Amino acid sequence: MKLRTIFLAPGAVIMLSLFFLPLLVVLAYSFLSRGPYGGVLLPWSAESYTRIFDSLYLAILWRSVWIAAVATGICLALAFPLALYIARAGERKTLLLNLVMLPFWTSFLIRTYAWMFLLRDTGLINTALQSLHVIREPLPLLFNTGAVILGLVYGYLPFMVLPLYATLEKLEPALLDAAADLGASPLVTVWRVVVPLSRPGMIAGCLLVFIPCLGAYLTPDLMGGGKTVMIGNLVQNQFTTARDWPFGAAISLLLMGLVLLVMRALGDKGEELL
Amino acid sequence: MNRRIFLLGVTGALAGCTRTSERRLNVYNWENYIAASTIPDFEREFRCTVRYATYGSAEELLAKVFSGNSGWDVVFPSNSFVQPMRELDLLLTLDHQQLPNLKNLDARFQRPEWDPHLAVCVPYMHSATGILYAKAVTPTPLAWADLWTDSYSRRVTMLDDPAEMFAACLKRLGASVNSTDESQLKAARDLAIKQKPLLRAYLNEEVRDQVVAGDVLVAQMWAQVGQVAIDNAHGLAFAFPQEGFPLYADNSVILRESKHQELAYSFINYLLRPEVAAKIAEEMRTATANGAARALLPSAQRDNTVLYPTAEVLARGEWFKALPGVAQRLRDRYWTEIKSS
Amino acid sequence: MKRFLPAYACAAYLFLYLPLLALGVFSFNSSKIAVWHGFTLDWYSSVFHNAALMEGTLNSLIIALVATAAATVIGTLAAYALWQKRSSWLTGSLYLSLLSPEIVTGVSLLVFFQWVFHFLKLQLGMHTVILAHISFSLAYVVIVVLARLQTFDRSLEEAAADLGATSWQTFRHVTAPLLLPGIVAAALLCFTVSFDDYVITSLVAGVNSETLPMIIYAMARKGVSPEVNALSVMITVGLGSLVLISGRLESKR
């Protein structure tokens, strides 16, 4: 047996048994009927799928896409100047990059909790503003869609900076000099030279941010105070409170389908970078 | 290759460590339902080890034990979950011979609605849902209808629980908390959607600390949790709404899958001892269903009307019931609509 | 422009670190509310006295170590094989696994385990959590090692082959040692991801496998808790040091 086959075998077995097979079971479950208190029963039925095309669930789907898109957009806008700065920072590049990645290395849950600590009514921001007499009543900074978007942007910012940096770093300084020589102001240079050239990085970054945001569960749950329902929350709900496993399975597959779609649309360009 | 075999071995050994040992009991309970010394005393007396873990919602419990293969021995479902669990064949039929302390139960719980012969469950703690509020607010919220107002500047929360949310709305409409009538549920849903902009968030027990801290002024809350909040802060009070409110009781049951039935019986019997139950009730400020234990409590707690409402107040209460599948689906759908509106 | 970028970068770093710094500062606060009252180390000591917290940490460590060891080995071997010759289905499925939402992965594993348990009479527990962690960490390892392999000089392998080495010997004595920094980086990434995981773990955990994130989540939902602040600071410093140390080691080579 070739060495390559032996090396490949364990990984292939794991992917088959712990990734594909579970998805197959989910597929099967999505075509079954709901048990009275959870679980699945025969008969086979496609009811779960027809239910998805209900305005309620489509609205949730749309909201998730919208929130994920906004978060991705904000992430891109925030990360671009930062990545540009790091790419041109000379010897301190690695240090600066590591500093960006460091929060990512710590717990996502803890970072979300940290924002809750800052934003709640008796949290740091409100207490500080009140003691400085800038406001009288605490601002409702937490438990709304804005807080959810903030949480998502904060959580995934490093994922946007990294690919952007990788592309921007390879940018030839000569190109920028040429643009300056031709009379372009720095802003114009950035807009018309740098941005188009960093497309691969932008696409990879958007891929790495949009998809997790789409399937976000923890952030809307904690930062949204249970009032913002995204697809991730809907799936979780079906497997706990609502006890409608077939429907939960169908929505999970729908989410996977969306992910595949986005990957196909943006993925070819992004994969090179990954 | 060798490294991989070694690793597989380690994993296997670790998995083996987690296998149940001889004298071991796995108990899954609500938070705050046990005193600090209850488990150690039990372990000492019966020479065993108890694995004690907690959950925050009845759905969480059902989701875990649903497979019939969860590893838990004794769990504490709410009364409206006892019948479904029974139908799913998850519960062991109780042998009363092994539970001599059953006689200590309060008269009210000797023949409960959800299990008149105590065939599968033993009532443990009971309470009701009402309104926890800061005394300084105006107007004083004494009815569910008072929670549909803007006067609390959005510092109001409701429970993140469909049954409770519907109970509040249905009572406001003058219907039963267990209503399965579609038009009533629709009206309840519309009420809830109308209320959503006035709310801070949907939170369960976790809001207790926020009420204590003054973050939240008015909260739909369980009476037991409310009492703990009242103990921890000045100026809080609890109201049982005028229109009526839901009652619930958490019951101990033994899962049919349990491999430690003898220990499970001992544990439940142990919890039924007056001194033990009294200690828990006193320390955790919960309302025990054990009449003999209640008699042992200091009078301030025994006669506390938040924990043990008067008969007049109780008359407005209504026990939660398990609902038929169709009604449950309708409620689930409306709950999703409310949450995502 | 010249002045804008540095100023912007400062603001950006502040944004990134503000919450963690706030947590850190207030973990020493002797009052529970967000107003500075006095310095204290009480919250840190109460963390160590919290038995549930300690047990959760131990569980998390065991799971992370075992899953990292397994995933790193399996992933490195797979990455090497993929580098030799591409396999589009495996690579594609690894990317999909990397990008698939945690809730979907968690739910599919839960459903799968429950289905298997019909036949095997097992229960959810440490083993299911470890298996779950291995399955989602694999993609991380493969990607990191593969990226490292892309910069590898194939001629070294060819030279070894010319000198008569078998494929296994080539791998073991030539490629693998040079790959070590990449493998270490992958292992570190794997460990962090596994230690931090909440969503998937909470769905497939069983009776005796409560992990630290699960406990933190329960405490965080409760709201005000300086203990969580102290714990968060300790975890952040711990993981952060691991990263910095490994970075130092790598640059030393």
mmCIF file of N, CA, C and O in Angstrom, chain A residues 112 116 119-120 141-149 217-230 233, chain B residues 154 156-161 196 199-204 206-207 210 335 338-340, chain C residues 217 220-221:
data_model
loop_
_atom_site.group_PDB
_atom_site.id
_atom_site.type_symbol
_atom_site.label_atom_id
_atom_site.label_comp_id
_atom_site.label_asym_id
_atom_site.label_seq_id
_atom_site.Cartn_x
_atom_site.Cartn_y
_atom_site.Cartn_z
ATOM 1 N N THR A 112 -17.250 38.240 24.026
ATOM 2 C CA THR A 112 -18.650 38.672 23.981
ATOM 3 C C THR A 112 -19.083 39.140 25.360
ATOM 4 O O THR A 112 -19.733 40.177 25.506
ATOM 5 N N MET A 116 -20.598 42.765 26.884
ATOM 6 C CA MET A 116 -21.797 42.909 27.704
ATOM 7 C C MET A 116 -21.451 43.697 28.964
ATOM 8 O O MET A 116 -22.215 44.544 29.419
ATOM 9 N N LEU A 119 -21.353 47.350 27.922
ATOM 10 C CA LEU A 119 -22.523 48.000 27.341
ATOM 11 C C LEU A 119 -23.771 47.998 28.201
ATOM 12 O O LEU A 119 -24.693 48.755 27.946
ATOM 13 N N ARG A 120 -23.816 47.142 29.231
ATOM 14 C CA ARG A 120 -25.096 47.047 29.933
ATOM 15 C C ARG A 120 -25.396 48.347 30.669
ATOM 16 O O ARG A 120 -24.533 49.189 30.846
ATOM 17 N N LEU A 141 -27.600 50.332 25.219
ATOM 18 C CA LEU A 141 -26.582 49.909 24.271
ATOM 19 C C LEU A 141 -26.592 48.412 24.014
ATOM 20 O O LEU A 141 -26.032 47.925 23.048
ATOM 21 N N LEU A 142 -27.217 47.692 24.914
ATOM 22 C CA LEU A 142 -27.192 46.236 24.801
ATOM 23 C C LEU A 142 -28.582 45.738 24.438
ATOM 24 O O LEU A 142 -29.555 46.463 24.501
ATOM 25 N N PHE A 143 -28.663 44.458 24.066
ATOM 26 C CA PHE A 143 -29.941 43.801 23.801
ATOM 27 C C PHE A 143 -30.689 44.420 22.631
ATOM 28 O O PHE A 143 -31.894 44.641 22.687
ATOM 29 N N ASN A 144 -29.975 44.719 21.566
ATOM 30 C CA ASN A 144 -30.650 45.122 20.341
ATOM 31 C C ASN A 144 -29.790 44.711 19.145
ATOM 32 O O ASN A 144 -28.686 44.203 19.312
ATOM 33 N N THR A 145 -30.342 44.934 17.942
ATOM 34 C CA THR A 145 -29.644 44.476 16.748
ATOM 35 C C THR A 145 -28.284 45.145 16.600
ATOM 36 O O THR A 145 -27.316 44.509 16.159
ATOM 37 N N GLY A 146 -28.194 46.413 16.968
ATOM 38 C CA GLY A 146 -26.915 47.114 16.876
ATOM 39 C C GLY A 146 -25.844 46.420 17.696
ATOM 40 O O GLY A 146 -24.711 46.251 17.254
ATOM 41 N N ALA A 147 -26.231 45.995 18.903
ATOM 42 C CA ALA A 147 -25.272 45.302 19.762
ATOM 43 C C ALA A 147 -24.836 43.998 19.121
ATOM 44 O O ALA A 147 -23.667 43.615 19.203
ATOM 45 N N VAL A 148 -25.777 43.316 18.469
ATOM 46 C CA VAL A 148 -25.433 42.061 17.814
ATOM 47 C C VAL A 148 -24.399 42.315 16.718
ATOM 48 O O VAL A 148 -23.395 41.607 16.613
ATOM 49 N N ILE A 149 -24.644 43.351 15.909
ATOM 50 C CA ILE A 149 -23.710 43.660 14.822
ATOM 51 C C ILE A 149 -22.345 44.029 15.392
ATOM 52 O O ILE A 149 -21.302 43.592 14.899
ATOM 53 N N TYR A 217 -24.786 32.171 16.368
ATOM 54 C CA TYR A 217 -25.798 31.725 17.333
ATOM 55 C C TYR A 217 -25.569 32.384 18.688
ATOM 56 O O TYR A 217 -26.463 32.936 19.291
ATOM 57 N N LEU A 218 -24.332 32.354 19.132
ATOM 58 C CA LEU A 218 -24.011 32.862 20.455
ATOM 59 C C LEU A 218 -24.200 34.372 20.559
ATOM 60 O O LEU A 218 -24.801 34.872 21.499
ATOM 61 N N THR A 219 -23.695 35.095 19.554
ATOM 62 C CA THR A 219 -23.739 36.561 19.619
ATOM 63 C C THR A 219 -25.163 37.101 19.649
ATOM 64 O O THR A 219 -25.491 37.905 20.520
ATOM 65 N N PRO A 220 -26.047 36.665 18.727
ATOM 66 C CA PRO A 220 -27.415 37.189 18.832
ATOM 67 C C PRO A 220 -28.092 36.766 20.131
ATOM 68 O O PRO A 220 -28.926 37.505 20.674
ATOM 69 N N ASP A 221 -27.733 35.586 20.638
ATOM 70 C CA ASP A 221 -28.339 35.103 21.870
ATOM 71 C C ASP A 221 -27.939 35.977 23.049
ATOM 72 O O ASP A 221 -28.788 36.446 23.796
ATOM 73 N N LEU A 222 -26.624 36.220 23.201
ATOM 74 C CA LEU A 222 -26.149 36.966 24.360
ATOM 75 C C LEU A 222 -26.312 38.475 24.182
ATOM 76 O O LEU A 222 -26.853 39.150 25.035
ATOM 77 N N MET A 223 -25.854 39.004 23.019
ATOM 78 C CA MET A 223 -25.889 40.459 22.833
ATOM 79 C C MET A 223 -27.285 40.944 22.474
ATOM 80 O O MET A 223 -27.595 42.110 22.624
ATOM 81 N N GLY A 224 -28.098 40.059 21.942
ATOM 82 C CA GLY A 224 -29.430 40.477 21.507
ATOM 83 C C GLY A 224 -30.498 40.274 22.554
ATOM 84 O O GLY A 224 -31.640 40.661 22.360
ATOM 85 N N GLY A 225 -30.128 39.663 23.677
ATOM 86 C CA GLY A 225 -31.087 39.466 24.753
ATOM 87 C C GLY A 225 -32.270 38.607 24.378
ATOM 88 O O GLY A 225 -33.354 38.750 24.913
ATOM 89 N N GLY A 226 -32.060 37.689 23.447
ATOM 90 C CA GLY A 226 -33.165 36.816 23.067
ATOM 91 C C GLY A 226 -34.188 37.484 22.176
ATOM 92 O O GLY A 226 -35.210 36.900 21.825
ATOM 93 N N LYS A 227 -33.927 38.740 21.762
ATOM 94 C CA LYS A 227 -34.932 39.428 20.947
ATOM 95 C C LYS A 227 -34.616 39.397 19.467
ATOM 96 O O LYS A 227 -35.437 39.743 18.643
ATOM 97 N N THR A 228 -33.357 39.024 19.161
ATOM 98 C CA THR A 228 -32.991 38.953 17.747
ATOM 99 C C THR A 228 -32.859 37.496 17.356
ATOM 100 O O THR A 228 -32.019 36.786 17.891
ATOM 101 N N VAL A 229 -33.698 37.081 16.432
ATOM 102 C CA VAL A 229 -33.653 35.687 16.016
ATOM 103 C C VAL A 229 -32.962 35.586 14.665
ATOM 104 O O VAL A 229 -33.453 36.108 13.670
ATOM 105 N N MET A 230 -31.796 34.926 14.656
ATOM 106 C CA MET A 230 -31.140 34.632 13.378
ATOM 107 C C MET A 230 -31.278 33.137 13.114
ATOM 108 O O MET A 230 -31.764 32.392 13.969
ATOM 109 N N ASN A 233 -30.117 30.770 15.804
ATOM 110 C CA ASN A 233 -31.004 30.660 16.958
ATOM 111 C C ASN A 233 -32.206 29.793 16.631
ATOM 112 O O ASN A 233 -32.686 29.018 17.462
ATOM 113 N N ARG B 154 -38.771 51.137 29.487
ATOM 114 C CA ARG B 154 -38.201 49.937 28.875
ATOM 115 C C ARG B 154 -37.344 49.107 29.820
ATOM 116 O O ARG B 154 -36.594 48.255 29.382
ATOM 117 N N VAL B 156 -38.183 46.720 31.561
ATOM 118 C CA VAL B 156 -39.070 45.602 31.882
ATOM 119 C C VAL B 156 -38.553 44.380 31.148
ATOM 120 O O VAL B 156 -38.118 44.478 30.005
ATOM 121 N N THR B 157 -38.614 43.222 31.787
ATOM 122 C CA THR B 157 -38.282 41.999 31.065
ATOM 123 C C THR B 157 -39.395 40.985 31.263
ATOM 124 O O THR B 157 -40.133 41.033 32.257
ATOM 125 N N MET B 158 -39.499 40.087 30.293
ATOM 126 C CA MET B 158 -40.409 38.961 30.433
ATOM 127 C C MET B 158 -39.568 37.689 30.363
ATOM 128 O O MET B 158 -38.424 37.712 29.916
ATOM 129 N N LEU B 159 -40.139 36.585 30.808
ATOM 130 C CA LEU B 159 -39.397 35.336 30.812
ATOM 131 C C LEU B 159 -39.193 34.829 29.392
ATOM 132 O O LEU B 159 -40.059 34.991 28.532
ATOM 133 N N ASP B 160 -38.053 34.226 29.163
ATOM 134 C CA ASP B 160 -37.735 33.688 27.849
ATOM 135 C C ASP B 160 -38.293 32.266 27.770
ATOM 136 O O ASP B 160 -37.553 31.302 27.603
ATOM 137 N N ASP B 161 -39.575 32.155 27.921
ATOM 138 C CA ASP B 161 -40.213 30.852 28.027
ATOM 139 C C ASP B 161 -41.585 30.966 27.393
ATOM 140 O O ASP B 161 -42.423 31.728 27.860
ATOM 141 N N LYS B 196 -43.491 43.766 22.773
ATOM 142 C CA LYS B 196 -42.054 43.589 22.559
ATOM 143 C C LYS B 196 -41.250 44.887 22.538
ATOM 144 O O LYS B 196 -40.194 44.956 23.144
ATOM 145 N N LEU B 199 -40.089 46.150 25.889
ATOM 146 C CA LEU B 199 -39.280 45.296 26.738
ATOM 147 C C LEU B 199 -37.803 45.561 26.596
ATOM 148 O O LEU B 199 -37.323 45.930 25.534
ATOM 149 N N ARG B 200 -37.078 45.303 27.674
ATOM 150 C CA ARG B 200 -35.625 45.323 27.606
ATOM 151 C C ARG B 200 -35.154 44.052 26.917
ATOM 152 O O ARG B 200 -34.396 44.106 25.968
ATOM 153 N N ALA B 201 -35.575 42.901 27.428
ATOM 154 C CA ALA B 201 -35.118 41.629 26.864
ATOM 155 C C ALA B 201 -35.999 40.513 27.381
ATOM 156 O O ALA B 201 -36.829 40.725 28.261
ATOM 157 N N TYR B 202 -35.818 39.304 26.801
ATOM 158 C CA TYR B 202 -36.447 38.105 27.350
ATOM 159 C C TYR B 202 -35.385 37.373 28.153
ATOM 160 O O TYR B 202 -34.457 36.819 27.595
ATOM 161 N N LEU B 203 -35.505 37.363 29.461
ATOM 162 C CA LEU B 203 -34.495 36.739 30.294
ATOM 163 C C LEU B 203 -35.141 35.907 31.367
ATOM 164 O O LEU B 203 -36.198 36.232 31.870
ATOM 165 N N ASN B 204 -34.468 34.821 31.727
ATOM 166 C CA ASN B 204 -34.974 33.991 32.808
ATOM 167 C C ASN B 204 -34.328 34.390 34.124
ATOM 168 O O ASN B 204 -34.243 35.541 34.455
ATOM 169 N N GLU B 206 -31.513 34.797 35.037
ATOM 170 C CA GLU B 206 -30.351 35.684 35.014
ATOM 171 C C GLU B 206 -30.724 37.134 35.275
ATOM 172 O O GLU B 206 -29.867 37.930 35.636
ATOM 173 N N VAL B 207 -32.000 37.471 35.132
ATOM 174 C CA VAL B 207 -32.372 38.864 35.326
ATOM 175 C C VAL B 207 -32.428 39.219 36.809
ATOM 176 O O VAL B 207 -32.450 40.390 37.175
ATOM 177 N N GLN B 210 -29.881 41.537 37.793
ATOM 178 C CA GLN B 210 -30.057 42.845 37.184
ATOM 179 C C GLN B 210 -31.127 43.640 37.926
ATOM 180 O O GLN B 210 -31.051 44.865 38.012
ATOM 181 N N TRP B 335 -44.586 31.579 19.019
ATOM 182 C CA TRP B 335 -43.436 32.027 19.802
ATOM 183 C C TRP B 335 -42.320 32.503 18.890
ATOM 184 O O TRP B 335 -41.698 33.531 19.127
ATOM 185 N N ILE B 338 -43.233 35.831 17.633
ATOM 186 C CA ILE B 338 -43.037 36.879 18.627
ATOM 187 C C ILE B 338 -41.562 37.238 18.724
ATOM 188 O O ILE B 338 -41.174 38.401 18.701
ATOM 189 N N LYS B 339 -40.721 36.203 18.809
ATOM 190 C CA LYS B 339 -39.303 36.452 18.998
ATOM 191 C C LYS B 339 -38.656 37.164 17.827
ATOM 192 O O LYS B 339 -37.703 37.911 17.971
ATOM 193 N N SER B 340 -39.192 36.919 16.633
ATOM 194 C CA SER B 340 -38.527 37.502 15.483
ATOM 195 C C SER B 340 -39.256 38.702 14.940
ATOM 196 O O SER B 340 -38.945 39.182 13.862
ATOM 197 N N TYR C 217 -20.571 30.318 30.126
ATOM 198 C CA TYR C 217 -21.814 30.742 29.483
ATOM 199 C C TYR C 217 -22.922 30.857 30.517
ATOM 200 O O TYR C 217 -23.658 31.833 30.549
ATOM 201 N N ALA C 220 -22.222 33.830 32.576
ATOM 202 C CA ALA C 220 -22.353 35.086 31.832
ATOM 203 C C ALA C 220 -23.815 35.445 31.653
ATOM 204 O O ALA C 220 -24.197 36.609 31.738
ATOM 205 N N ARG C 221 -24.659 34.423 31.414
ATOM 206 C CA ARG C 221 -26.080 34.704 31.244
ATOM 207 C C ARG C 221 -26.658 35.277 32.523
ATOM 208 O O ARG C 221 -27.600 36.039 32.500
#
